[in-house]
Amino acid sequence: LSEPKHYKLIECECHVHIRVMLNIWGVIMYLRLPWITSQAGLILTYVIIFMSIIVTTITATSVSAISTNGKVYSGGTYFMISRSLGPELGAPIGLLFAFANAIACALHTVGFSETVRDLLKMVDDVNDVRIIGAITVVVLLCITFAGMAWEAKAQILFFIAIMLSLINYFVGTVIPPNTEKESVGFFGYRGDIFVENLLPSYRGPNGYFFRLFAIFFPAATGILSGVNICGDLKDPTGGIPKGTLLAILWTTLSYLLISVTSATVVRDASGNVNDSLALKNFTTQCSGLGCKLGWNFDRCEQNHTCSHGLANNLRILTTVSGWGILITIGVFAATLSSALGFLVSAPKIFQCLCKDNIYPYIGFFGKGYGKNNEPLRGYCLMFCIAMAFILIGDLNTIVPLISNFFLCSYGLINFSTFHASITKSPGWRPEYHYYSPWMSLFGAILSFLLMFLFTWWAALITFCIMLFLLGYVSYTKPKINWGSSHQAGFYNMALSFSMSLTGVEDHVKNFRPQCLVLTGPPNVRPALVDFVGTFTKNISLMICGNIIMHSTDMLVDWLNQRKVRSFYTSFTADSLKEGAHDLMQASGLGKLKPNTLVLGYKMNWQECKPESLQDYVNTISNAFDSSYGIAILRMMDGLDVTDNLHSADISDDGLDEQVRSVFQTKQGRKSIDIYWISDDGGLTLLVPYLLTRRNRWKKSKLRVFILGDQETMKEDRKDNCCGFLPLCSCSLQRYEESIAPFRLCEEQAGGDVQELKRLSPWKVSDKDLEAIKPKVCVFLMCVCVCVFFSSLPVPEVTCPSSLYMSWLDALSYGIHCPALLIRGNQENVMTFYCQ
């Protein structure tokens, strides 16, 4: 109630009916349909009409289904397609359809100008059309500025004028012709003329079937005019289907009758009354149909100088009618009403597109004025486009362009109906049930096929523009959610492919690391997210897991802004071990299930509570027990950027601009060092290889150091713990220093070591150290290393958590680049790649 009440212009389907008929009837019916009949013959003219009606009728049923699937606001065709198929297809076709409406305005204005030129008998054909057309379109623009009420009143007068002109024409066909009318080729209904005009007689550069089809097709393109003003309809769901289909029915009948009555006129006539054989009172040698009718038209036929007849006089309807001035008035009414209708609808479509902010730099034209929100700026823009095409001055040049744009629009409307139907979205519930998705698909295919058959180069240009506009929307990904069939189709495809994968057995060639990454809130550990996203993007599954419940919307947006293709899930648990276990069990769907657990290195393992340390190591052990691979990432400065975030006093939304990890920068010609200690199936080699497939890492060189012979690797695979670990001298010293605070004082225990181990399982006894004696291996670290990979030892059940963490610390200590400790849990993952 707080919103202003807009003036509702159209009350029922009869107004839609009239508007659609006025836009279908136009310059083609009066100035080109008889000429097309003379060129293609009556049979092929009927083929052209019926093929056009097939396309438009199927499109009308599709439009009816979409328009009754919910409330249709101002924007018409664009609104329907965009809300049905999504902005990817809706925005390009909305832009093209608005452009097509502007060109259609130019087409009918040029037709009006040709009629005025012929009446005034001007001599400069092209320039006269340009001048008259420019003046006419300015007058039409002034009418549109006056508002929809003026436009509606004018449409009613136009409709009455057209009806009177058609009645006048059909009456004229049954009036017996006089000598003057016979001289220009009109003889009334005769069987021999009808038979002669059945077959084609192609002439001139436009004399072939599909060219004539392209010239006629704009006569059927007014079917969406009711949809284009749906914002002004009181009941669009009821008015659009009935009004549009009735308009197609009556206009089709008028076209068929005009084509038949065109058979009352011969193709060629001189217009000279002296060519009558009756006036000469002697027999003149002549041939052809004219001779049988008492006229000698042979001379002008042989010299190709006939200026009258069905094939030469574009205003033959004026000649045949009972009173020629009514036909002229009808031509004015049809052309001006269609031009005015297209000039009104084009800005409204464009205004809706502008308000959606899908394309840049066009929002200026979306501003509305007055109680009806009239797009005055849009009127001016479409006026300029129409004026540019009016200056061409040739009707037959403009027609193929309009046909392509409208056919493209019709094809996408039909495809959107088909797509919305087969996706079986619960939101697709049209009240109009007399449509078939397969007929809509047929209409879409037929529309696209006719585009290339009409004018192949114009079709290519149209498709190139469409692809460019579609590519822009797909690249920018506007933040719009319209519940389109595009989304429903993606869901159906994902569900279908996921179900198909369940029946496919795993093969080593298709193995890929599908990672469950324990990031916590992803925006506080960007390096961990970026690292895993680097080798899983568009290749395999990545799930960011958070054990503590958090707001998902903000974190998903953060991942999208950082261009990380990952799912996000959170889980409530009492400990890291329980939460990780639950996530590993519950995450994934069918074959799209994680097989690798990725964690950040616990930097505070020496200062944290012993229970927290034990929980961390137990999480790793449980992952191995669940047949998961493990990867632990260590950064020299740590992974958590929460402190930096607070110290910089920036919001989470600004974190992406403030924090850039090493995995977001180009590495140049550096090396990736891999210390392959244990044969884990090859995951240690696969992940670095996947890194080098990215543009930022493609210049990096892989260096593999195999520490240990083949027999040692086989033995390591049998054991639970890796018995051979490479440590340089400084790492060995680091290992000894880090384990010292966790040594168990056995002398003070009085020999009861087992009791102390039970009370403090994280403590390290002498027996534990004897069981794992590190072999010192000297290895070289190059300063140009960008990432360091090393095999990850498997923790034994009896291995103290502090001892295990000291191993991990020593393995990655002193490395001034990201270090990844990794171990697979698959057999022969890399057998194929190594071969």
JSON list of N, CA and C in Angstrom, two decimals, residues 357-421:
[
{"chain": "A", "resi": 357, "resn": "ASN", "atom": "N", "xyz": [21.71, -4.32, -13.93]},
{"chain": "A", "resi": 357, "resn": "ASN", "atom": "CA", "xyz": [23.14, -4.03, -13.77]},
{"chain": "A", "resi": 357, "resn": "ASN", "atom": "C", "xyz": [24.02, -5.22, -14.16]},
{"chain": "A", "resi": 358, "resn": "ILE", "atom": "N", "xyz": [23.67, -5.85, -15.28]},
{"chain": "A", "resi": 358, "resn": "ILE", "atom": "CA", "xyz": [24.46, -6.99, -15.75]},
{"chain": "A", "resi": 358, "resn": "ILE", "atom": "C", "xyz": [25.61, -6.51, -16.64]},
{"chain": "A", "resi": 359, "resn": "TYR", "atom": "N", "xyz": [25.34, -5.53, -17.49]},
{"chain": "A", "resi": 359, "resn": "TYR", "atom": "CA", "xyz": [26.36, -4.96, -18.36]},
{"chain": "A", "resi": 359, "resn": "TYR", "atom": "C", "xyz": [26.74, -3.57, -17.85]},
{"chain": "A", "resi": 360, "resn": "PRO", "atom": "N", "xyz": [28.01, -3.20, -18.00]},
{"chain": "A", "resi": 360, "resn": "PRO", "atom": "CA", "xyz": [28.44, -1.87, -17.53]},
{"chain": "A", "resi": 360, "resn": "PRO", "atom": "C", "xyz": [28.03, -0.76, -18.49]},
{"chain": "A", "resi": 361, "resn": "TYR", "atom": "N", "xyz": [28.00, 0.43, -17.97]},
{"chain": "A", "resi": 361, "resn": "TYR", "atom": "CA", "xyz": [27.83, 1.66, -18.75]},
{"chain": "A", "resi": 361, "resn": "TYR", "atom": "C", "xyz": [26.43, 1.83, -19.37]},
{"chain": "A", "resi": 362, "resn": "ILE", "atom": "N", "xyz": [25.47, 1.01, -19.03]},
{"chain": "A", "resi": 362, "resn": "ILE", "atom": "CA", "xyz": [24.14, 1.18, -19.61]},
{"chain": "A", "resi": 362, "resn": "ILE", "atom": "C", "xyz": [23.11, 1.56, -18.55]},
{"chain": "A", "resi": 363, "resn": "GLY", "atom": "N", "xyz": [23.52, 1.62, -17.29]},
{"chain": "A", "resi": 363, "resn": "GLY", "atom": "CA", "xyz": [22.59, 1.96, -16.23]},
{"chain": "A", "resi": 363, "resn": "GLY", "atom": "C", "xyz": [21.98, 3.34, -16.38]},
{"chain": "A", "resi": 364, "resn": "PHE", "atom": "N", "xyz": [22.66, 4.22, -17.11]},
{"chain": "A", "resi": 364, "resn": "PHE", "atom": "CA", "xyz": [22.16, 5.59, -17.34]},
{"chain": "A", "resi": 364, "resn": "PHE", "atom": "C", "xyz": [20.79, 5.58, -18.01]},
{"chain": "A", "resi": 365, "resn": "PHE", "atom": "N", "xyz": [20.58, 4.60, -18.89]},
{"chain": "A", "resi": 365, "resn": "PHE", "atom": "CA", "xyz": [19.34, 4.55, -19.67]},
{"chain": "A", "resi": 365, "resn": "PHE", "atom": "C", "xyz": [18.20, 3.86, -18.92]},
{"chain": "A", "resi": 366, "resn": "GLY", "atom": "N", "xyz": [18.46, 3.37, -17.73]},
{"chain": "A", "resi": 366, "resn": "GLY", "atom": "CA", "xyz": [17.43, 2.66, -16.98]},
{"chain": "A", "resi": 366, "resn": "GLY", "atom": "C", "xyz": [16.53, 3.56, -16.15]},
{"chain": "A", "resi": 367, "resn": "LYS", "atom": "N", "xyz": [16.84, 4.83, -16.05]},
{"chain": "A", "resi": 367, "resn": "LYS", "atom": "CA", "xyz": [16.05, 5.73, -15.22]},
{"chain": "A", "resi": 367, "resn": "LYS", "atom": "C", "xyz": [14.66, 5.94, -15.81]},
{"chain": "A", "resi": 368, "resn": "GLY", "atom": "N", "xyz": [13.64, 5.84, -14.96]},
{"chain": "A", "resi": 368, "resn": "GLY", "atom": "CA", "xyz": [12.26, 6.05, -15.39]},
{"chain": "A", "resi": 368, "resn": "GLY", "atom": "C", "xyz": [11.72, 7.37, -14.89]},
{"chain": "A", "resi": 369, "resn": "TYR", "atom": "N", "xyz": [10.69, 7.88, -15.60]},
{"chain": "A", "resi": 369, "resn": "TYR", "atom": "CA", "xyz": [10.10, 9.16, -15.25]},
{"chain": "A", "resi": 369, "resn": "TYR", "atom": "C", "xyz": [8.58, 9.02, -15.19]},
{"chain": "A", "resi": 370, "resn": "GLY", "atom": "N", "xyz": [7.98, 9.78, -14.30]},
{"chain": "A", "resi": 370, "resn": "GLY", "atom": "CA", "xyz": [6.52, 9.81, -14.21]},
{"chain": "A", "resi": 370, "resn": "GLY", "atom": "C", "xyz": [5.96, 8.63, -13.45]},
{"chain": "A", "resi": 371, "resn": "LYS", "atom": "N", "xyz": [4.63, 8.63, -13.33]},
{"chain": "A", "resi": 371, "resn": "LYS", "atom": "CA", "xyz": [3.96, 7.59, -12.56]},
{"chain": "A", "resi": 371, "resn": "LYS", "atom": "C", "xyz": [4.06, 6.23, -13.23]},
{"chain": "A", "resi": 372, "resn": "ASN", "atom": "N", "xyz": [4.25, 6.21, -14.54]},
{"chain": "A", "resi": 372, "resn": "ASN", "atom": "CA", "xyz": [4.39, 4.94, -15.26]},
{"chain": "A", "resi": 372, "resn": "ASN", "atom": "C", "xyz": [5.83, 4.54, -15.48]},
{"chain": "A", "resi": 373, "resn": "ASN", "atom": "N", "xyz": [6.77, 5.27, -14.87]},
{"chain": "A", "resi": 373, "resn": "ASN", "atom": "CA", "xyz": [8.19, 4.93, -14.95]},
{"chain": "A", "resi": 373, "resn": "ASN", "atom": "C", "xyz": [8.66, 4.84, -16.40]},
{"chain": "A", "resi": 374, "resn": "GLU", "atom": "N", "xyz": [8.30, 5.86, -17.19]},
{"chain": "A", "resi": 374, "resn": "GLU", "atom": "CA", "xyz": [8.63, 5.84, -18.62]},
{"chain": "A", "resi": 374, "resn": "GLU", "atom": "C", "xyz": [10.13, 6.00, -18.84]},
{"chain": "A", "resi": 375, "resn": "PRO", "atom": "N", "xyz": [10.74, 5.14, -19.68]},
{"chain": "A", "resi": 375, "resn": "PRO", "atom": "CA", "xyz": [12.19, 5.22, -19.94]},
{"chain": "A", "resi": 375, "resn": "PRO", "atom": "C", "xyz": [12.51, 6.26, -21.01]},
{"chain": "A", "resi": 376, "resn": "LEU", "atom": "N", "xyz": [12.46, 7.52, -20.65]},
{"chain": "A", "resi": 376, "resn": "LEU", "atom": "CA", "xyz": [12.65, 8.58, -21.65]},
{"chain": "A", "resi": 376, "resn": "LEU", "atom": "C", "xyz": [14.05, 8.54, -22.25]},
{"chain": "A", "resi": 377, "resn": "ARG", "atom": "N", "xyz": [15.05, 8.22, -21.44]},
{"chain": "A", "resi": 377, "resn": "ARG", "atom": "CA", "xyz": [16.40, 8.12, -21.98]},
{"chain": "A", "resi": 377, "resn": "ARG", "atom": "C", "xyz": [16.52, 6.94, -22.95]},
{"chain": "A", "resi": 378, "resn": "GLY", "atom": "N", "xyz": [15.82, 5.85, -22.61]},
{"chain": "A", "resi": 378, "resn": "GLY", "atom": "CA", "xyz": [15.80, 4.70, -23.50]},
{"chain": "A", "resi": 378, "resn": "GLY", "atom": "C", "xyz": [15.12, 5.02, -24.82]},
{"chain": "A", "resi": 379, "resn": "TYR", "atom": "N", "xyz": [14.06, 5.85, -24.77]},
{"chain": "A", "resi": 379, "resn": "TYR", "atom": "CA", "xyz": [13.41, 6.27, -26.01]},
{"chain": "A", "resi": 379, "resn": "TYR", "atom": "C", "xyz": [14.39, 7.00, -26.92]},
{"chain": "A", "resi": 380, "resn": "CYS", "atom": "N", "xyz": [15.19, 7.86, -26.32]},
{"chain": "A", "resi": 380, "resn": "CYS", "atom": "CA", "xyz": [16.16, 8.63, -27.12]},
{"chain": "A", "resi": 380, "resn": "CYS", "atom": "C", "xyz": [17.21, 7.71, -27.74]},
{"chain": "A", "resi": 381, "resn": "LEU", "atom": "N", "xyz": [17.68, 6.71, -26.97]},
{"chain": "A", "resi": 381, "resn": "LEU", "atom": "CA", "xyz": [18.67, 5.78, -27.50]},
{"chain": "A", "resi": 381, "resn": "LEU", "atom": "C", "xyz": [18.10, 4.98, -28.66]},
{"chain": "A", "resi": 382, "resn": "MET", "atom": "N", "xyz": [16.90, 4.41, -28.50]},
{"chain": "A", "resi": 382, "resn": "MET", "atom": "CA", "xyz": [16.30, 3.62, -29.57]},
{"chain": "A", "resi": 382, "resn": "MET", "atom": "C", "xyz": [15.95, 4.49, -30.77]},
{"chain": "A", "resi": 383, "resn": "PHE", "atom": "N", "xyz": [15.62, 5.74, -30.51]},
{"chain": "A", "resi": 383, "resn": "PHE", "atom": "CA", "xyz": [15.38, 6.68, -31.60]},
{"chain": "A", "resi": 383, "resn": "PHE", "atom": "C", "xyz": [16.64, 6.85, -32.45]},
{"chain": "A", "resi": 384, "resn": "CYS", "atom": "N", "xyz": [17.78, 6.95, -31.80]},
{"chain": "A", "resi": 384, "resn": "CYS", "atom": "CA", "xyz": [19.05, 7.11, -32.54]},
{"chain": "A", "resi": 384, "resn": "CYS", "atom": "C", "xyz": [19.36, 5.86, -33.37]},
{"chain": "A", "resi": 385, "resn": "ILE", "atom": "N", "xyz": [19.13, 4.67, -32.79]},
{"chain": "A", "resi": 385, "resn": "ILE", "atom": "CA", "xyz": [19.38, 3.43, -33.53]},
{"chain": "A", "resi": 385, "resn": "ILE", "atom": "C", "xyz": [18.44, 3.34, -34.73]},
{"chain": "A", "resi": 386, "resn": "ALA", "atom": "N", "xyz": [17.16, 3.63, -34.51]},
{"chain": "A", "resi": 386, "resn": "ALA", "atom": "CA", "xyz": [16.20, 3.58, -35.61]},
{"chain": "A", "resi": 386, "resn": "ALA", "atom": "C", "xyz": [16.57, 4.59, -36.70]},
{"chain": "A", "resi": 387, "resn": "MET", "atom": "N", "xyz": [16.99, 5.77, -36.31]},
{"chain": "A", "resi": 387, "resn": "MET", "atom": "CA", "xyz": [17.38, 6.79, -37.28]},
{"chain": "A", "resi": 387, "resn": "MET", "atom": "C", "xyz": [18.55, 6.32, -38.13]},
{"chain": "A", "resi": 388, "resn": "ALA", "atom": "N", "xyz": [19.51, 5.64, -37.51]},
{"chain": "A", "resi": 388, "resn": "ALA", "atom": "CA", "xyz": [20.67, 5.15, -38.26]},
{"chain": "A", "resi": 388, "resn": "ALA", "atom": "C", "xyz": [20.26, 4.18, -39.36]},
{"chain": "A", "resi": 389, "resn": "PHE", "atom": "N", "xyz": [19.30, 3.30, -39.08]},
{"chain": "A", "resi": 389, "resn": "PHE", "atom": "CA", "xyz": [18.87, 2.34, -40.09]},
{"chain": "A", "resi": 389, "resn": "PHE", "atom": "C", "xyz": [17.90, 2.96, -41.09]},
{"chain": "A", "resi": 390, "resn": "ILE", "atom": "N", "xyz": [17.16, 3.98, -40.68]},
{"chain": "A", "resi": 390, "resn": "ILE", "atom": "CA", "xyz": [16.31, 4.69, -41.63]},
{"chain": "A", "resi": 390, "resn": "ILE", "atom": "C", "xyz": [17.16, 5.34, -42.72]},
{"chain": "A", "resi": 391, "resn": "LEU", "atom": "N", "xyz": [18.33, 5.80, -42.35]},
{"chain": "A", "resi": 391, "resn": "LEU", "atom": "CA", "xyz": [19.21, 6.47, -43.32]},
{"chain": "A", "resi": 391, "resn": "LEU", "atom": "C", "xyz": [19.74, 5.51, -44.37]},
{"chain": "A", "resi": 392, "resn": "ILE", "atom": "N", "xyz": [19.59, 4.19, -44.15]},
{"chain": "A", "resi": 392, "resn": "ILE", "atom": "CA", "xyz": [19.94, 3.23, -45.22]},
{"chain": "A", "resi": 392, "resn": "ILE", "atom": "C", "xyz": [19.01, 3.43, -46.40]},
{"chain": "A", "resi": 393, "resn": "GLY", "atom": "N", "xyz": [17.73, 3.63, -46.11]},
{"chain": "A", "resi": 393, "resn": "GLY", "atom": "CA", "xyz": [16.77, 3.99, -47.16]},
{"chain": "A", "resi": 393, "resn": "GLY", "atom": "C", "xyz": [16.30, 2.87, -48.05]},
{"chain": "A", "resi": 394, "resn": "ASP", "atom": "N", "xyz": [16.65, 1.62, -47.76]},
{"chain": "A", "resi": 394, "resn": "ASP", "atom": "CA", "xyz": [16.25, 0.49, -48.61]},
{"chain": "A", "resi": 394, "resn": "ASP", "atom": "C", "xyz": [15.60, -0.58, -47.75]},
{"chain": "A", "resi": 395, "resn": "LEU", "atom": "N", "xyz": [14.34, -0.86, -48.03]},
{"chain": "A", "resi": 395, "resn": "LEU", "atom": "CA", "xyz": [13.58, -1.82, -47.23]},
{"chain": "A", "resi": 395, "resn": "LEU", "atom": "C", "xyz": [14.16, -3.22, -47.31]},
{"chain": "A", "resi": 396, "resn": "ASN", "atom": "N", "xyz": [14.54, -3.65, -48.50]},
{"chain": "A", "resi": 396, "resn": "ASN", "atom": "CA", "xyz": [15.03, -5.03, -48.69]},
{"chain": "A", "resi": 396, "resn": "ASN", "atom": "C", "xyz": [16.39, -5.26, -48.03]},
{"chain": "A", "resi": 397, "resn": "THR", "atom": "N", "xyz": [17.12, -4.21, -47.72]},
{"chain": "A", "resi": 397, "resn": "THR", "atom": "CA", "xyz": [18.40, -4.35, -47.02]},
{"chain": "A", "resi": 397, "resn": "THR", "atom": "C", "xyz": [18.20, -4.50, -45.52]},
{"chain": "A", "resi": 398, "resn": "ILE", "atom": "N", "xyz": [17.19, -3.83, -44.99]},
{"chain": "A", "resi": 398, "resn": "ILE", "atom": "CA", "xyz": [16.94, -3.87, -43.55]},
{"chain": "A", "resi": 398, "resn": "ILE", "atom": "C", "xyz": [16.29, -5.18, -43.13]},
{"chain": "A", "resi": 399, "resn": "VAL", "atom": "N", "xyz": [15.45, -5.76, -44.00]},
{"chain": "A", "resi": 399, "resn": "VAL", "atom": "CA", "xyz": [14.65, -6.93, -43.63]},
{"chain": "A", "resi": 399, "resn": "VAL", "atom": "C", "xyz": [15.47, -8.12, -43.16]},
{"chain": "A", "resi": 400, "resn": "PRO", "atom": "N", "xyz": [16.55, -8.55, -43.86]},
{"chain": "A", "resi": 400, "resn": "PRO", "atom": "CA", "xyz": [17.28, -9.74, -43.40]},
{"chain": "A", "resi": 400, "resn": "PRO", "atom": "C", "xyz": [17.87, -9.60, -41.99]},
{"chain": "A", "resi": 401, "resn": "LEU", "atom": "N", "xyz": [18.30, -8.38, -41.65]},
{"chain": "A", "resi": 401, "resn": "LEU", "atom": "CA", "xyz": [18.85, -8.17, -40.31]},
{"chain": "A", "resi": 401, "resn": "LEU", "atom": "C", "xyz": [17.78, -8.38, -39.24]},
{"chain": "A", "resi": 402, "resn": "ILE", "atom": "N", "xyz": [16.59, -7.85, -39.50]},
{"chain": "A", "resi": 402, "resn": "ILE", "atom": "CA", "xyz": [15.51, -8.01, -38.52]},
{"chain": "A", "resi": 402, "resn": "ILE", "atom": "C", "xyz": [15.13, -9.48, -38.38]},
{"chain": "A", "resi": 403, "resn": "SER", "atom": "N", "xyz": [15.05, -10.18, -39.49]},
{"chain": "A", "resi": 403, "resn": "SER", "atom": "CA", "xyz": [14.69, -11.60, -39.45]},
{"chain": "A", "resi": 403, "resn": "SER", "atom": "C", "xyz": [15.64, -12.40, -38.58]},
{"chain": "A", "resi": 404, "resn": "ASN", "atom": "N", "xyz": [16.93, -12.13, -38.69]},
{"chain": "A", "resi": 404, "resn": "ASN", "atom": "CA", "xyz": [17.91, -12.87, -37.89]},
{"chain": "A", "resi": 404, "resn": "ASN", "atom": "C", "xyz": [17.78, -12.58, -36.41]},
{"chain": "A", "resi": 405, "resn": "PHE", "atom": "N", "xyz": [17.62, -11.32, -36.06]},
{"chain": "A", "resi": 405, "resn": "PHE", "atom": "CA", "xyz": [17.52, -10.97, -34.65]},
{"chain": "A", "resi": 405, "resn": "PHE", "atom": "C", "xyz": [16.26, -11.57, -34.02]},
{"chain": "A", "resi": 406, "resn": "PHE", "atom": "N", "xyz": [15.14, -11.49, -34.75]},
{"chain": "A", "resi": 406, "resn": "PHE", "atom": "CA", "xyz": [13.90, -12.04, -34.20]},
{"chain": "A", "resi": 406, "resn": "PHE", "atom": "C", "xyz": [13.94, -13.56, -34.15]},
{"chain": "A", "resi": 407, "resn": "LEU", "atom": "N", "xyz": [14.49, -14.20, -35.16]},
{"chain": "A", "resi": 407, "resn": "LEU", "atom": "CA", "xyz": [14.60, -15.66, -35.13]},
{"chain": "A", "resi": 407, "resn": "LEU", "atom": "C", "xyz": [15.48, -16.12, -33.97]},
{"chain": "A", "resi": 408, "resn": "CYS", "atom": "N", "xyz": [16.54, -15.39, -33.72]},
{"chain": "A", "resi": 408, "resn": "CYS", "atom": "CA", "xyz": [17.40, -15.72, -32.58]},
{"chain": "A", "resi": 408, "resn": "CYS", "atom": "C", "xyz": [16.62, -15.59, -31.27]},
{"chain": "A", "resi": 409, "resn": "SER", "atom": "N", "xyz": [15.82, -14.54, -31.16]},
{"chain": "A", "resi": 409, "resn": "SER", "atom": "CA", "xyz": [15.01, -14.37, -29.96]},
{"chain": "A", "resi": 409, "resn": "SER", "atom": "C", "xyz": [14.00, -15.49, -29.81]},
{"chain": "A", "resi": 410, "resn": "TYR", "atom": "N", "xyz": [13.32, -15.83, -30.90]},
{"chain": "A", "resi": 410, "resn": "TYR", "atom": "CA", "xyz": [12.32, -16.89, -30.85]},
{"chain": "A", "resi": 410, "resn": "TYR", "atom": "C", "xyz": [12.96, -18.22, -30.51]},
{"chain": "A", "resi": 411, "resn": "GLY", "atom": "N", "xyz": [14.12, -18.48, -31.10]},
{"chain": "A", "resi": 411, "resn": "GLY", "atom": "CA", "xyz": [14.81, -19.74, -30.81]},
{"chain": "A", "resi": 411, "resn": "GLY", "atom": "C", "xyz": [15.15, -19.88, -29.34]},
{"chain": "A", "resi": 412, "resn": "LEU", "atom": "N", "xyz": [15.62, -18.79, -28.73]},
{"chain": "A", "resi": 412, "resn": "LEU", "atom": "CA", "xyz": [15.98, -18.86, -27.31]},
{"chain": "A", "resi": 412, "resn": "LEU", "atom": "C", "xyz": [14.76, -18.92, -26.40]},
{"chain": "A", "resi": 413, "resn": "ILE", "atom": "N", "xyz": [13.67, -18.28, -26.81]},
{"chain": "A", "resi": 413, "resn": "ILE", "atom": "CA", "xyz": [12.44, -18.41, -26.03]},
{"chain": "A", "resi": 413, "resn": "ILE", "atom": "C", "xyz": [11.97, -19.86, -26.01]},
{"chain": "A", "resi": 414, "resn": "ASN", "atom": "N", "xyz": [11.97, -20.49, -27.19]},
{"chain": "A", "resi": 414, "resn": "ASN", "atom": "CA", "xyz": [11.56, -21.89, -27.26]},
{"chain": "A", "resi": 414, "resn": "ASN", "atom": "C", "xyz": [12.51, -22.80, -26.49]},
{"chain": "A", "resi": 415, "resn": "PHE", "atom": "N", "xyz": [13.79, -22.51, -26.59]},
{"chain": "A", "resi": 415, "resn": "PHE", "atom": "CA", "xyz": [14.75, -23.34, -25.86]},
{"chain": "A", "resi": 415, "resn": "PHE", "atom": "C", "xyz": [14.59, -23.17, -24.35]},
{"chain": "A", "resi": 416, "resn": "SER", "atom": "N", "xyz": [14.30, -21.96, -23.91]},
{"chain": "A", "resi": 416, "resn": "SER", "atom": "CA", "xyz": [14.13, -21.75, -22.47]},
{"chain": "A", "resi": 416, "resn": "SER", "atom": "C", "xyz": [12.93, -22.52, -21.95]},
{"chain": "A", "resi": 417, "resn": "THR", "atom": "N", "xyz": [11.85, -22.60, -22.74]},
{"chain": "A", "resi": 417, "resn": "THR", "atom": "CA", "xyz": [10.68, -23.39, -22.34]},
{"chain": "A", "resi": 417, "resn": "THR", "atom": "C", "xyz": [11.03, -24.87, -22.28]},
{"chain": "A", "resi": 418, "resn": "PHE", "atom": "N", "xyz": [11.73, -25.34, -23.30]},
{"chain": "A", "resi": 418, "resn": "PHE", "atom": "CA", "xyz": [12.15, -26.75, -23.31]},
{"chain": "A", "resi": 418, "resn": "PHE", "atom": "C", "xyz": [13.05, -27.06, -22.12]},
{"chain": "A", "resi": 419, "resn": "HIS", "atom": "N", "xyz": [14.00, -26.19, -21.87]},
{"chain": "A", "resi": 419, "resn": "HIS", "atom": "CA", "xyz": [14.95, -26.42, -20.79]},
{"chain": "A", "resi": 419, "resn": "HIS", "atom": "C", "xyz": [14.27, -26.40, -19.43]},
{"chain": "A", "resi": 420, "resn": "ALA", "atom": "N", "xyz": [13.36, -25.44, -19.25]},
{"chain": "A", "resi": 420, "resn": "ALA", "atom": "CA", "xyz": [12.65, -25.36, -17.97]},
{"chain": "A", "resi": 420, "resn": "ALA", "atom": "C", "xyz": [11.77, -26.59, -17.74]},
{"chain": "A", "resi": 421, "resn": "SER", "atom": "N", "xyz": [11.28, -27.19, -18.83]},
{"chain": "A", "resi": 421, "resn": "SER", "atom": "CA", "xyz": [10.40, -28.36, -18.70]},
{"chain": "A", "resi": 421, "resn": "SER", "atom": "C", "xyz": [11.18, -29.61, -18.37]}
]
